[in-house]
mmCIF file of C-alpha atoms in Angstrom:
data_model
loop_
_atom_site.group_PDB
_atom_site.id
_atom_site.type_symbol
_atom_site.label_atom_id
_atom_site.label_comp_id
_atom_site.label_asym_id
_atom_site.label_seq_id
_atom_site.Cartn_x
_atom_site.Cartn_y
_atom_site.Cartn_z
ATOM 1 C CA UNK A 446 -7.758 -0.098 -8.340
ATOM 2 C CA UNK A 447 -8.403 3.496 -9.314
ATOM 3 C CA UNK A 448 -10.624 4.573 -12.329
ATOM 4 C CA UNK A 449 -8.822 4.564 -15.459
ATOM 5 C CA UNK A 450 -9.436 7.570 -16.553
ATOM 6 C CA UNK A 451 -8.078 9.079 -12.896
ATOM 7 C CA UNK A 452 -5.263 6.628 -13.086
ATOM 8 C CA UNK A 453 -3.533 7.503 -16.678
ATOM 9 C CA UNK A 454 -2.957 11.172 -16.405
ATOM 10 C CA UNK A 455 -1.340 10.880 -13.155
ATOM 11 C CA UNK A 456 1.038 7.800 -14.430
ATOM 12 C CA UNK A 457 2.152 9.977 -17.406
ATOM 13 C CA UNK A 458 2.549 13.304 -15.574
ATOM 14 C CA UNK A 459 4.353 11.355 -12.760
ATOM 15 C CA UNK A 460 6.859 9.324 -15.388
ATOM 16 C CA UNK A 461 7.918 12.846 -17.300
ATOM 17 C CA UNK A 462 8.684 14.105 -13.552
ATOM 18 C CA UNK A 463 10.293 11.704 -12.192
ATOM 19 C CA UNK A 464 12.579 11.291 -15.344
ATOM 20 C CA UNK A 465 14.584 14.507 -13.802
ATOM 21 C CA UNK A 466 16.159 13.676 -10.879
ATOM 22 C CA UNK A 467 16.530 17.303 -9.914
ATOM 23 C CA UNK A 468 12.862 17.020 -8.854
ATOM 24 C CA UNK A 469 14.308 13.794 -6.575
ATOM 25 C CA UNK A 470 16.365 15.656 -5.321
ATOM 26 C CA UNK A 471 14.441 18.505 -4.007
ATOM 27 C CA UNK A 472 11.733 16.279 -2.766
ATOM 28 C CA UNK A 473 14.251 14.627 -0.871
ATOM 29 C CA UNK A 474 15.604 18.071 0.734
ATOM 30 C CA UNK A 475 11.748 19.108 1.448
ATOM 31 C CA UNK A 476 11.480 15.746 3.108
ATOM 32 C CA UNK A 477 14.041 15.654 4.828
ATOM 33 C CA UNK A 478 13.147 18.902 6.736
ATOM 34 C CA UNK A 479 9.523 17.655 7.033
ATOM 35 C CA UNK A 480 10.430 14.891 8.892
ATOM 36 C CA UNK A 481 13.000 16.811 11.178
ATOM 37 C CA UNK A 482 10.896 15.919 14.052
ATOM 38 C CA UNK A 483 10.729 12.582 13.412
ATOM 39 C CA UNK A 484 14.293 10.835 14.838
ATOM 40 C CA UNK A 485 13.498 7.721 13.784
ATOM 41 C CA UNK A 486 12.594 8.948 10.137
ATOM 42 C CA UNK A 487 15.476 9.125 7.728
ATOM 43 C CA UNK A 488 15.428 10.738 4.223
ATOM 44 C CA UNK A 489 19.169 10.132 2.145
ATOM 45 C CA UNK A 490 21.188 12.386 1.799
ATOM 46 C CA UNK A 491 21.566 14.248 -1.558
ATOM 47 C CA UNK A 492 25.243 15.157 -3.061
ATOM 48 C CA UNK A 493 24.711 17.915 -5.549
ATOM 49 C CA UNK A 494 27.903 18.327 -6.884
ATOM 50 C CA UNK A 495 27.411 14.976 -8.316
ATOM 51 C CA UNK A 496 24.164 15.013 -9.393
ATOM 52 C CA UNK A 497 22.099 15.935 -12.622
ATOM 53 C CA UNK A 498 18.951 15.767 -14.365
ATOM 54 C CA UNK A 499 20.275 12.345 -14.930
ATOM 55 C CA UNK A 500 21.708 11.005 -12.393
ATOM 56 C CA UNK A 501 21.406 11.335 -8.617
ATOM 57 C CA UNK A 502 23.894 10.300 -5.971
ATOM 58 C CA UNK A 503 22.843 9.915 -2.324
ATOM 59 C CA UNK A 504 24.068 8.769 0.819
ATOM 60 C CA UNK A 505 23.927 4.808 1.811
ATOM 61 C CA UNK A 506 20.942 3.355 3.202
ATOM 62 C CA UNK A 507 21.726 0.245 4.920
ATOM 63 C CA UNK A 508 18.323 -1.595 5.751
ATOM 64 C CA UNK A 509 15.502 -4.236 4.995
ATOM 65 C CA UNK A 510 12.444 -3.939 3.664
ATOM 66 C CA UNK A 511 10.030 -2.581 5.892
ATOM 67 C CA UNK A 512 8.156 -5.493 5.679
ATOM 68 C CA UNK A 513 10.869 -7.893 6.791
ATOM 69 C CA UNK A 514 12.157 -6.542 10.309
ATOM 70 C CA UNK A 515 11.581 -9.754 12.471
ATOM 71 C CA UNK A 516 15.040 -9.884 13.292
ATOM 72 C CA UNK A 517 15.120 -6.356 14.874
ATOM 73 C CA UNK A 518 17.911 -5.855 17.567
ATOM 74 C CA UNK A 519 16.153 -4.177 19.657
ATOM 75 C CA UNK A 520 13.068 -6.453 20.314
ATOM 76 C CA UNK A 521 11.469 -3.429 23.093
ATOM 77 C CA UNK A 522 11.291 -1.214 19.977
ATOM 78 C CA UNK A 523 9.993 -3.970 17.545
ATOM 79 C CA UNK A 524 6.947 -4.505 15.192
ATOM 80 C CA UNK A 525 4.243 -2.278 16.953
ATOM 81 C CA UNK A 526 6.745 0.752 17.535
ATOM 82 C CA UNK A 527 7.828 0.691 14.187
ATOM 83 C CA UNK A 528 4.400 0.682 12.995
ATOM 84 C CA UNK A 529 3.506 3.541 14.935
ATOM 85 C CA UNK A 530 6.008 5.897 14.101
ATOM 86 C CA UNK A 531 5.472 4.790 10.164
ATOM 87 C CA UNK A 532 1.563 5.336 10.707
ATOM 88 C CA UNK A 533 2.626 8.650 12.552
ATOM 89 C CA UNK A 534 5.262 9.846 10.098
ATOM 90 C CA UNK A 535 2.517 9.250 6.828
ATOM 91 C CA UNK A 536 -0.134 11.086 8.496
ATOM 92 C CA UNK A 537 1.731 14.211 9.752
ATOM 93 C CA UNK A 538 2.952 13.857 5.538
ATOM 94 C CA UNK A 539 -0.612 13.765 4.116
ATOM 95 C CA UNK A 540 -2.857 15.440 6.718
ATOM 96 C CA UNK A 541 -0.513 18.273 8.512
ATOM 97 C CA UNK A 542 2.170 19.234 6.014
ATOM 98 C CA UNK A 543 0.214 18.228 2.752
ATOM 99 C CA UNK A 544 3.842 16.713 0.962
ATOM 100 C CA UNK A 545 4.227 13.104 1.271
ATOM 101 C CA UNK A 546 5.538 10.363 -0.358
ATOM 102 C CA UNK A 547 2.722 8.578 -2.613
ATOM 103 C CA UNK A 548 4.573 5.204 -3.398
ATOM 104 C CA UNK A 549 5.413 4.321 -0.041
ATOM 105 C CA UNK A 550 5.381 0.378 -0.674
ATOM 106 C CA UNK A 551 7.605 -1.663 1.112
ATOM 107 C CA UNK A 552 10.243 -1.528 -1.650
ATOM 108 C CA UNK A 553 10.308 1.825 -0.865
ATOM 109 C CA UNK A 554 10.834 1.850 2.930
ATOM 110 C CA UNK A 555 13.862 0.271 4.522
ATOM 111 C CA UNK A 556 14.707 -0.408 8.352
ATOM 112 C CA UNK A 557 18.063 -0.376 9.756
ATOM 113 C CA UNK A 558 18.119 -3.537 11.688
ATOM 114 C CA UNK A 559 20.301 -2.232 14.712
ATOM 115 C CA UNK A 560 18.742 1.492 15.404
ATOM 116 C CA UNK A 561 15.202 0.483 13.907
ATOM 117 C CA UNK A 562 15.250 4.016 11.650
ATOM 118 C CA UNK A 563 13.277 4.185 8.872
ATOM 119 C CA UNK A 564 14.548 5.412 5.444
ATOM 120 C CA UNK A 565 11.937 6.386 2.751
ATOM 121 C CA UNK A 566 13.239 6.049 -0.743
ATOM 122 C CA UNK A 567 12.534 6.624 -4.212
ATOM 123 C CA UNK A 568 11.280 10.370 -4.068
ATOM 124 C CA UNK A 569 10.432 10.920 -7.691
ATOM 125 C CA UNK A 570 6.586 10.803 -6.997
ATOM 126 C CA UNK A 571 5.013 12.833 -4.333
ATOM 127 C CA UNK A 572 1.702 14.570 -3.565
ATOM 128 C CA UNK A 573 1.182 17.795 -2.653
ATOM 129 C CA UNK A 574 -2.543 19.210 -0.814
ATOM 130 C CA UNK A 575 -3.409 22.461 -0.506
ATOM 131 C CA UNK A 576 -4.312 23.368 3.438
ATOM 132 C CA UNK A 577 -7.808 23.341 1.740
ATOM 133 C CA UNK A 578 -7.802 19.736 0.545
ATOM 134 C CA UNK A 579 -6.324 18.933 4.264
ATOM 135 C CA UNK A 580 -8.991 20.112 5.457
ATOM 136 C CA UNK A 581 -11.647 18.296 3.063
ATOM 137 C CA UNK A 582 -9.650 15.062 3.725
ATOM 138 C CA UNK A 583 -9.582 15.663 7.813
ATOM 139 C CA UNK A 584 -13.151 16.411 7.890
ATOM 140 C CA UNK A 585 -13.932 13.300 5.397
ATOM 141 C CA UNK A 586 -12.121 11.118 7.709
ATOM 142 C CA UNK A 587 -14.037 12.339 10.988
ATOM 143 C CA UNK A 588 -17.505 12.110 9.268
ATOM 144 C CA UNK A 589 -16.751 8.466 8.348
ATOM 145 C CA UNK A 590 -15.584 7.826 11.915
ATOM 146 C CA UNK A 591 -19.248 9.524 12.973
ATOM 147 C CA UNK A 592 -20.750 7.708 10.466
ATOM 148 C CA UNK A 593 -22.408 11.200 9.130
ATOM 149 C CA UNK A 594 -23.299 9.593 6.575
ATOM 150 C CA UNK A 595 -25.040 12.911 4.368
ATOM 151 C CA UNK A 596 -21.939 15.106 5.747
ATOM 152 C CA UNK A 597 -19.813 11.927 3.755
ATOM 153 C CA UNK A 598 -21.642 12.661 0.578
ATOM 154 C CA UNK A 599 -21.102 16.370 0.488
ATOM 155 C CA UNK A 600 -17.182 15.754 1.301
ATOM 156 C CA UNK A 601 -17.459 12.991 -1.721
ATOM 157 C CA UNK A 602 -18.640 15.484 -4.104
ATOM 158 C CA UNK A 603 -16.160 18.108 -3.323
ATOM 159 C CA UNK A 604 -13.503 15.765 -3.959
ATOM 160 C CA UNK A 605 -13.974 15.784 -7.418
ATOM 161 C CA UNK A 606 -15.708 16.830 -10.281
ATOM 162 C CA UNK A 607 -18.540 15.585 -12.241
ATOM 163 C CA UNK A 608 -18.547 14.680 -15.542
ATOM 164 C CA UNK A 609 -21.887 13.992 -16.242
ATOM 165 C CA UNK A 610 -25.178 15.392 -14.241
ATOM 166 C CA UNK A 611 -25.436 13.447 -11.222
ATOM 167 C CA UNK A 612 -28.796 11.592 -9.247
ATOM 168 C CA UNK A 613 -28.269 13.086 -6.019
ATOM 169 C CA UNK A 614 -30.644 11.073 -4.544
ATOM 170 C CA UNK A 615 -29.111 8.050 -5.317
ATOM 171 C CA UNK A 616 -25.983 8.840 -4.741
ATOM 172 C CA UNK A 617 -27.013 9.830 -1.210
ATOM 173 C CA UNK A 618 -28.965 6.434 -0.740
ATOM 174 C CA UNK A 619 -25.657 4.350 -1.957
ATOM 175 C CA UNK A 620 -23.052 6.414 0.736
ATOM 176 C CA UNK A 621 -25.440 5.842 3.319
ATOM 177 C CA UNK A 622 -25.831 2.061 2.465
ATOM 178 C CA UNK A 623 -22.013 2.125 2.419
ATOM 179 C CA UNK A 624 -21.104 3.556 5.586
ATOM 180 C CA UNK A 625 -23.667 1.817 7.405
ATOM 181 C CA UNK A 626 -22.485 -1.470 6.116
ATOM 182 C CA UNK A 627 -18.989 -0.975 7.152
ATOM 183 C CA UNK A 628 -19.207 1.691 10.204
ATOM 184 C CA UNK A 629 -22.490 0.825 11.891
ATOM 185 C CA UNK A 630 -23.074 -2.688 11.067
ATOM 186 C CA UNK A 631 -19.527 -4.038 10.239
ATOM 187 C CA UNK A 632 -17.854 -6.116 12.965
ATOM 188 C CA UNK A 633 -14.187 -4.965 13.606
ATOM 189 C CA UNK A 634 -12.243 -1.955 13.145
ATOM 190 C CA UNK A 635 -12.982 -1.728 9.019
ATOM 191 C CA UNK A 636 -10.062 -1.322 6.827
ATOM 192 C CA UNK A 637 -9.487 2.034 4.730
ATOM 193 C CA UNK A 638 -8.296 0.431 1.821
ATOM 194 C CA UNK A 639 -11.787 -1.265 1.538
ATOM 195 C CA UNK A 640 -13.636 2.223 2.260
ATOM 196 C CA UNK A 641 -11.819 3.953 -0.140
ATOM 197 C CA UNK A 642 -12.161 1.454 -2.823
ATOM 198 C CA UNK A 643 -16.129 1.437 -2.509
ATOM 199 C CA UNK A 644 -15.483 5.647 -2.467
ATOM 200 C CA UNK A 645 -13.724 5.206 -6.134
ATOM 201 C CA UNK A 646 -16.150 2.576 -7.422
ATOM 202 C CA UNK A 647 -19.110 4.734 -6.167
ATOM 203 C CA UNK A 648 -17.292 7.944 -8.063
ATOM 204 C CA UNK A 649 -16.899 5.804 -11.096
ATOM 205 C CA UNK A 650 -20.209 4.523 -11.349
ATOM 206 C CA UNK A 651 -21.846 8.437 -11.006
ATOM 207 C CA UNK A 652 -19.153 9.569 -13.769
ATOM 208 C CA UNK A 653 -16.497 11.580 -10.601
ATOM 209 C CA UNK A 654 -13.793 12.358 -11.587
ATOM 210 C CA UNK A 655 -11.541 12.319 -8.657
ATOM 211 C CA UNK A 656 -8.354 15.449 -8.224
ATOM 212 C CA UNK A 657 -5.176 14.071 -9.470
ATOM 213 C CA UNK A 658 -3.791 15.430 -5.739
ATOM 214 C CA UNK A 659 -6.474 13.577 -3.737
ATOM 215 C CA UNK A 660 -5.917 10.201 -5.830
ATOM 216 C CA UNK A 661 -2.403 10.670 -4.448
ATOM 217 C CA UNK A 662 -2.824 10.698 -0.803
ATOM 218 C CA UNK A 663 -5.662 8.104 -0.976
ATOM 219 C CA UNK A 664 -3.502 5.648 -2.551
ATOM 220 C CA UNK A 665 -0.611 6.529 -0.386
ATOM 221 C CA UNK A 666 -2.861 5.896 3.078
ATOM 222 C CA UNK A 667 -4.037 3.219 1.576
ATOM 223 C CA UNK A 668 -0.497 1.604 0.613
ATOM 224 C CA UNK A 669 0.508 3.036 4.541
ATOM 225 C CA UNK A 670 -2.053 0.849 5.887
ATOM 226 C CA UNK A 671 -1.208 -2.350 3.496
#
């Protein structure tokens, strides 16, 4: 779970927004051409003339949860593809074009049972990263996989911003204990969700408070993987 104190100003900021639809429906339209590239990626349709600030009407979506596609037609293009284009589609979002959908849960993601497209949904909340942040996040991601475990600090700290002064030396000693456990010594391929978890714990407990922007992706790569 995220801090509290990261967690509450992005719920309210997120409800106002997503109260307008006309923010739906341009992150729809931005996603849409985003995913362009992507055939098997498929972002409704918006009709403008008959939608407001209150109410948005879009094209059917006819589909399954995401999470429920065992009875896909085409069995050569099952499970593992569909994961891959999914995993593919999120990280060109996050990492590359730095808009993506940040509630991608499985209500939110529907498969179409014959062509095996995928439909994202619900566009009210997305994140947005700066080429900057991108970069902070890439680089983050390739020291963990390196297991540079004082480059992981540094990357930590520019995530977000200290409330209170910080013992660098601890904080050091706890990353490296925490990459080590899961990147040296762990057995298996370790799960992000579990990294990133001991990442917001660790920036709790040294008083870090963590961009509204990063909390975003994190939680939508971490609901990607789920």
């Amino acid at each position: 779970p995220l801090p509290l104190h990261d967690a509450l100003p992005i719920f309210a900021g997120n409800v106002i927004e997503e109260m307008d639809f006309r923010n739906e429906a341009f992150n729809a339209e931005m996603l849409r051409y985003n995913m362009r590239d992507f055939p098997q990626i498929e972002v409704p349709e918006i009709y403008e003339s008959f939608s407001t600030s209150k109410v948005i009407t879009m094209s059917f979506v006819d589909g399954v949860k995401i999470t429920e596609v065992s009875e896909l037609a085409d069995q050569a293009s099952g499970k593992e593809n569909l994961a891959q284009i999914f995993t593919e589609a999120m990280i060109r979002q996050v990492m590359i074009d730095g808009f993506f959908h940040a509630d991608p849960h499985p209500g939110n993601l529907l498969v179409n049972l014959e062509t095996g497209q995928i439909t994202f949904l619900d566009l009210g909340m997305m994140g947005n990263l700066s080429s900057e942040q991108r970069l902070i996040l890439l680089d983050l991601i390739w020291s963990l996989n390196d297991a540079d475990t004082e480059h992981v600090a540094n990357l930590v700290l520019k995530l977000a911003m200290p409330t209170q002064p910080i013992d660098l030396v601890a904080f050091n000693q706890d990353v490296d204990r925490m990459v080590k456990r899961h990147l040296v010594f762990g057995r298996g391929t370790p799960e992000l969700s579990i990294i990133v978890e001991e990442v917001f714990d660790l920036m709790f407990r040294y008083h870090l408070r963590l961009d509204q922007q990063f909390t975003l992706a994190f939680k939508a790569l971490m609901q990607a993987e789920e």
